[in-house]
Coordinates of C-alpha atoms in Angstrom, one line a residue:
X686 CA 6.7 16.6 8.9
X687 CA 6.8 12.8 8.4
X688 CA 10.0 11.1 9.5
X689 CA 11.7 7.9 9.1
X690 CA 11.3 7.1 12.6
X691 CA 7.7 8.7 12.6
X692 CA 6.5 5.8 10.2
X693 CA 6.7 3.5 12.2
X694 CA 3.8 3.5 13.7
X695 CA 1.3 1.7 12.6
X696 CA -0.8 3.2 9.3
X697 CA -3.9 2.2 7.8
X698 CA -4.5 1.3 3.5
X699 CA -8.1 1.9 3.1
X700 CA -9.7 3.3 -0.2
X701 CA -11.6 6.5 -0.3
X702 CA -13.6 6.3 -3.6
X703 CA -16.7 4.7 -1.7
X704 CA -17.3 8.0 0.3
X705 CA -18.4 11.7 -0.4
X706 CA -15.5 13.8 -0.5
X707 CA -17.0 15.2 3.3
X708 CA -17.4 11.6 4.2
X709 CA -13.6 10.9 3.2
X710 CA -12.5 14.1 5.2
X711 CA -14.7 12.8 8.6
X712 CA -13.2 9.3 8.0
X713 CA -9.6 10.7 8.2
X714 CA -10.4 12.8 11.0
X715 CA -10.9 10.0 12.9
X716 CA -7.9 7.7 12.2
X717 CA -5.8 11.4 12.5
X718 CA -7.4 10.5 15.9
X719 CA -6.6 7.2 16.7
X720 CA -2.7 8.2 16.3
X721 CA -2.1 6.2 12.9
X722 CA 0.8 7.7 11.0
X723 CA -0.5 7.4 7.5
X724 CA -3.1 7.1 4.9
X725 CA -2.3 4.6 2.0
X726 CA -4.6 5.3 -0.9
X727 CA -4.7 3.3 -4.1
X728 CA -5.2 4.5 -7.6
X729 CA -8.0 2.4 -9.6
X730 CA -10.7 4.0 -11.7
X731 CA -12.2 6.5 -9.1
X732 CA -10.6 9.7 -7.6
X733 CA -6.8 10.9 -8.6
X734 CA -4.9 10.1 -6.2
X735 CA -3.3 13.0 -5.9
X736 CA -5.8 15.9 -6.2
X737 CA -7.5 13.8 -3.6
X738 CA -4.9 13.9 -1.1
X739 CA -4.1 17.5 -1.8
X740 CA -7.5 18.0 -0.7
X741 CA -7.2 15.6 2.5
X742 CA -3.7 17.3 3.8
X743 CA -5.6 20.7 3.8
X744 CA -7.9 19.9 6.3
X745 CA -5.6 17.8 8.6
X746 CA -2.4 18.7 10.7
X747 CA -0.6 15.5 11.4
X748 CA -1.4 12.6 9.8
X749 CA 0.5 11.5 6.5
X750 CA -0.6 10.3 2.8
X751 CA 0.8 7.6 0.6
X752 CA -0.2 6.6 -2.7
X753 CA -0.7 2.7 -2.7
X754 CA 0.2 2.5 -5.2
X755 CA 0.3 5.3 -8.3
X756 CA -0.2 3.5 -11.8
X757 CA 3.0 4.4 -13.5
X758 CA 1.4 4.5 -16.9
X759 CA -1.0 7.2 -16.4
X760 CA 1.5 9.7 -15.7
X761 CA 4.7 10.8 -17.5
X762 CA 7.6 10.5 -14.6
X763 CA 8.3 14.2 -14.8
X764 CA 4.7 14.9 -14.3
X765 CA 4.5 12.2 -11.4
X766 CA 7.0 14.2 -9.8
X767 CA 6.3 17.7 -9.8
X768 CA 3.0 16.5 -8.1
X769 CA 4.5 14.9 -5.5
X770 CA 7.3 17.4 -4.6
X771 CA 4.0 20.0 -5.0
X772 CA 2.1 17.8 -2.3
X773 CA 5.5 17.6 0.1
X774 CA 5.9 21.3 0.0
X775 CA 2.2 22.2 1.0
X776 CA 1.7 19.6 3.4
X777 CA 4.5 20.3 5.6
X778 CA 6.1 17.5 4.2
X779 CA 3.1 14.9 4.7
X780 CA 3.4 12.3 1.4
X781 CA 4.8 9.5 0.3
X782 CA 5.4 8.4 -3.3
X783 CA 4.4 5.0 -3.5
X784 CA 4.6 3.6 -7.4
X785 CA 3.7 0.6 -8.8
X786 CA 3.9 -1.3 -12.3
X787 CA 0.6 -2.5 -12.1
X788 CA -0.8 -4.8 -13.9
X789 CA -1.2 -6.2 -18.0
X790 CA -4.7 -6.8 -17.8
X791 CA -5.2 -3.8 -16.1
X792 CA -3.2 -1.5 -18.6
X793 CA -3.7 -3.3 -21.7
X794 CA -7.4 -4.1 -20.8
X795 CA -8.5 -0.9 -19.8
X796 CA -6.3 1.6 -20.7
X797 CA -5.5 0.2 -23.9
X798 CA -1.1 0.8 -23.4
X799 CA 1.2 -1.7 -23.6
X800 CA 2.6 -3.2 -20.9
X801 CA 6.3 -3.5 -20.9
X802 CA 8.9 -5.2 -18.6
X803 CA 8.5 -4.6 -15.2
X804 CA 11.6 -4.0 -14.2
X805 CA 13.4 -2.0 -17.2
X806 CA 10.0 0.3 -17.0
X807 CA 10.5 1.0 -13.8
X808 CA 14.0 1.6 -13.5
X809 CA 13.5 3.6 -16.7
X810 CA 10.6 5.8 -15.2
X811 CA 12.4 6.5 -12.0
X812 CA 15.5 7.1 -13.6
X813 CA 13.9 10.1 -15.9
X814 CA 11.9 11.0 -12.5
X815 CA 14.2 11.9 -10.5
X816 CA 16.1 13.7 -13.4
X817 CA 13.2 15.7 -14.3
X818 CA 13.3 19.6 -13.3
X819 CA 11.4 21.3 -10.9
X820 CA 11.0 25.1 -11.2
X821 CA 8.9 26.2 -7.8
X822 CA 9.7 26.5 -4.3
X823 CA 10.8 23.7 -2.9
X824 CA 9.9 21.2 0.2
X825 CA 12.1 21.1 3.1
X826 CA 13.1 18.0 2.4
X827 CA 12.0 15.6 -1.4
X828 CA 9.3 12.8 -0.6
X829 CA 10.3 9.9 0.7
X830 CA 9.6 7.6 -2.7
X831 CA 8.8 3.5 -2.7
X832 CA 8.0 1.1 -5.4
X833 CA 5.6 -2.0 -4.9
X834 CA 8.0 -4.7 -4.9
X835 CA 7.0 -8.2 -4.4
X836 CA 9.7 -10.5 -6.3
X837 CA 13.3 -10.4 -5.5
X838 CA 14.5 -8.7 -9.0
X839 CA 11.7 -5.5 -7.9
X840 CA 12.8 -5.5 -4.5
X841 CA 16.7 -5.2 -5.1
X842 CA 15.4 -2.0 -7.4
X843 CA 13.8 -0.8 -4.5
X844 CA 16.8 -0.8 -2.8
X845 CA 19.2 0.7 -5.2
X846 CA 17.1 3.8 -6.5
X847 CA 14.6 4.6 -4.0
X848 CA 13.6 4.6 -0.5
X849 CA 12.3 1.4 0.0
X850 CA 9.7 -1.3 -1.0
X851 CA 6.0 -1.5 -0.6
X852 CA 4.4 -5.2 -0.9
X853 CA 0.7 -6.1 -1.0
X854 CA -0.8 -9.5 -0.1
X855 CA 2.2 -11.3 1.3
X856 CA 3.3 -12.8 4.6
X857 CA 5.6 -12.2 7.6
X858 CA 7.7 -15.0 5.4
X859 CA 7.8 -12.5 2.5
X860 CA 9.0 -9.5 4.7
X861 CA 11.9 -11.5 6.1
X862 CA 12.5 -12.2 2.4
X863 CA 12.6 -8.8 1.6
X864 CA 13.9 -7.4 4.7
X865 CA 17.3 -9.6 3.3
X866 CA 17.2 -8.4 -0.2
X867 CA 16.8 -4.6 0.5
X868 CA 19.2 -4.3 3.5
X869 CA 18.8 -2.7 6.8
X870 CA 18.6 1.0 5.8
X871 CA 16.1 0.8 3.4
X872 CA 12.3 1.7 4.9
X873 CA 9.9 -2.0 4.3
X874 CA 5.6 -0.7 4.4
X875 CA 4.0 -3.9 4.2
X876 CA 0.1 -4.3 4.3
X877 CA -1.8 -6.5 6.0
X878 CA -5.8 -6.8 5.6
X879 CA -7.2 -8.4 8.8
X880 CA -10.7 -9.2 9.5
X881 CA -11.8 -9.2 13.4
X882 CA -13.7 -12.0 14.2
X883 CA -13.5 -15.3 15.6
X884 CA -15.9 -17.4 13.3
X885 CA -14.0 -18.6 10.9
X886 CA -16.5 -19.2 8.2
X887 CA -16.7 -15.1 8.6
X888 CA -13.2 -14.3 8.2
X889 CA -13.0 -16.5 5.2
X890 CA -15.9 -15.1 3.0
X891 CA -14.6 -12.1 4.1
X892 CA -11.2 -13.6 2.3
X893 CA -12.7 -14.8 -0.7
X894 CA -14.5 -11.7 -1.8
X895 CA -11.5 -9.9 -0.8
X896 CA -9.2 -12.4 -3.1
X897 CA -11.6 -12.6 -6.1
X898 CA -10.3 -9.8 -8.2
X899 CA -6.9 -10.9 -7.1
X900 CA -6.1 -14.0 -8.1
X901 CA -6.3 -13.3 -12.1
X902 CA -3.7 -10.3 -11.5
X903 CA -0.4 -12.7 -12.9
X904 CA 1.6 -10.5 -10.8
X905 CA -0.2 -11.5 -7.6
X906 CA 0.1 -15.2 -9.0
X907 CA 3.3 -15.6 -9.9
X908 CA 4.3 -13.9 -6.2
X909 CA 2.3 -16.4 -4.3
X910 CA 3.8 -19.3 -6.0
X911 CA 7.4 -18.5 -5.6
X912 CA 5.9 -18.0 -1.2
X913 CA 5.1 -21.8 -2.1
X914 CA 1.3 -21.8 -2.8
X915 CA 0.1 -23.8 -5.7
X916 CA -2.3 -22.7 -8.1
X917 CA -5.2 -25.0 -6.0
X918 CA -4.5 -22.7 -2.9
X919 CA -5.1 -19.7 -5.0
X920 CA -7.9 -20.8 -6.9
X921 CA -10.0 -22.2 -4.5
X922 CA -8.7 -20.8 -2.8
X923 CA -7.7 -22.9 0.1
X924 CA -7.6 -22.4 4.1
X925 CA -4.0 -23.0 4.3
X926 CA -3.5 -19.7 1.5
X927 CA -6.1 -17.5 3.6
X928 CA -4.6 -18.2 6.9
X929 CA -1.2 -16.8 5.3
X930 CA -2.4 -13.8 3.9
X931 CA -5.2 -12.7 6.0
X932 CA -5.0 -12.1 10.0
X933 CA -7.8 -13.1 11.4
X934 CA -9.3 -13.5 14.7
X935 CA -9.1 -12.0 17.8
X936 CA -7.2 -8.4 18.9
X937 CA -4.4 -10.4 20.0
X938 CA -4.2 -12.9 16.7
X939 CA -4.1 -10.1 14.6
X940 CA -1.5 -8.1 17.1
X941 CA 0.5 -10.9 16.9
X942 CA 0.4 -11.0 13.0
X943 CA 1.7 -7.8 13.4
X944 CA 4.2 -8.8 15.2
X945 CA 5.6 -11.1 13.3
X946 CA 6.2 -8.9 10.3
X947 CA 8.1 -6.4 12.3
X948 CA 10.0 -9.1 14.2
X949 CA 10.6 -10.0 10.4
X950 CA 12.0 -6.7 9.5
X951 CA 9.1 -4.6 8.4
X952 CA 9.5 -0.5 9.0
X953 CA 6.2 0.3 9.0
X954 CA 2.1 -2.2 9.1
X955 CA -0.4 -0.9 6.9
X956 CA -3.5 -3.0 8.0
X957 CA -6.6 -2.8 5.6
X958 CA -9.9 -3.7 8.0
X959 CA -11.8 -6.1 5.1
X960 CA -16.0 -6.4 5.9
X961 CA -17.9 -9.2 4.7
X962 CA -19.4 -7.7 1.3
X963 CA -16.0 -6.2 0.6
X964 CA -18.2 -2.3 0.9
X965 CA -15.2 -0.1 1.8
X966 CA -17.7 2.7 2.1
X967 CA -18.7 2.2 5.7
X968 CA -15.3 1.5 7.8
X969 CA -14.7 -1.1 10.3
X970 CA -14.8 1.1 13.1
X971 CA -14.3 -1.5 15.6
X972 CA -11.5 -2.8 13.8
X973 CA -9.3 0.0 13.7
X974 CA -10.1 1.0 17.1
X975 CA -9.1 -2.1 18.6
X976 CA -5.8 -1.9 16.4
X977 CA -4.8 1.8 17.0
X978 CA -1.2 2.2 18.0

């Protein structure tokens, strides 16, 4: 059963829609082997998120899942719920919730919906959530349940109506930031995407392709502007921006990256290994070996 306490060790965010559905089961056999805590998987256009991790958890013991995130507006908050309380009860209690608002051009764009307030949506979809019925067996205990939160207004929500906040893309800055606006109690899963090398103009293309579908996303934007990057550092985007948001370097740099954030008052590092060609298919081995708690 995942704990509190048990999260915080180290996890890993790494997307599984690149691999066959053996090659995704091989891959987490391997991290389940390193001793990382949890699997963060994001929701885009490929695999649901959670039918996929049903079918991870049955043929693993001890590591943990995590949406990160679940897209809000694909799923009524009733039905978001009964899948995650179905996915805490079979896997001993192995899942985390994590939800996000996602993005306008994203929702609008592709699944044709209109995006609302961030906020009031989510406040409204946890609200009915959390109040929706579930008629089955229950887990021992609910899922542990975090929003991505990146601005002040998403993080205090965080705090007040679930178990903590999940930001993407930010900097041990932004977790001190955050660590102050949700309080001590509250649990703070940051990621982190590194890139393990030493040659700089590496790490940075590395960066760039990483960044490109980024930087459009207003959400992303507007975040990175209020952590004092202009729209020059995003665009271009700039050495000074890549250095913030992407650990790069040796072992030790990117230990010490880590560092900082939990010196800053994050609960748990998610650190997403980024390759050159941005190919999540094939995993950066050496990367997450070198990393492992």
């Amino acid at each position: 059963m995942l704990t509190k306490r048990k999260l915080r060790t180290r996890g890993v965010w790494h997307p599984t829609d690149a691999m066959a559905a053996t090659e995704s089961i091989e891959f987490v056999h391997r991290i389940e082997s390193l001793g990382y805590s949890v699997l963060w998987l994001p929701e885009t256009t490929g695999r649901d998120p959670f039918a996929h991790i049903a079918y991870l958890a049955s043929k693993t013991s001890e590591i943990a899942f995590a949406t990160g995130i679940a897209n809000i507006y694909h799923r009524h908050p009733g039905v978001t719920w009964q899948a995650a309380t179905t996915l805490a009860e079979q896997s001993n209690g192995r899942f985390v919730l994590g939800l996000g608002v996602s993005h306008a051009p994203l929702v609008e764009g592709l699944r044709q919906m209109k995006y609302e307030k961030p906020i009031s949506t989510m406040r409204t979809y946890l609200t009915s959530m959390k109040s929706s019925p579930y008629s089955s067996v229950p887990p021992a205990t609910e899922p542990l349940c975090l929003i991505a939160a990146l601005g002040p207004k998403m993080l205090k929500l965080s705090s007040e109506l679930t178990d903590g906040a999940h930001p993407y893309w930010t900097t041990p800055e932004h977790t001190q930031m955050a660590r102050e606006t949700i309080g001590p109690e509250k649990l703070l899963c940051v990621e982190q995407k590194v890139v393990l090398t030493q040659d700089q103009a590496t790490a940075y293309e590395a960066a760039r392709n990483a960044l490109r579908i980024y930087t459009a996303l207003p959400n992303y934007r507007n975040n990175w502007k209020r952590m004092g990057f202009t729209d020059t550092d995003i665009d271009t985007p700039t050495e000074r921006f890549i250095d913030a948001v992407i650990a790069w370097g040796s072992i030790q740099d990117i230990e010490n990256r880590i560092l900082e954030h939990e010196k800053a008052g994050a609960s748990h590092v998610c650190i997403q290994p980024l390759s050159i060609d941005g190919n999540f298919k094939i995993p950066e081995w050496e990367t997450l070996e070198a990393l492992a708690p």
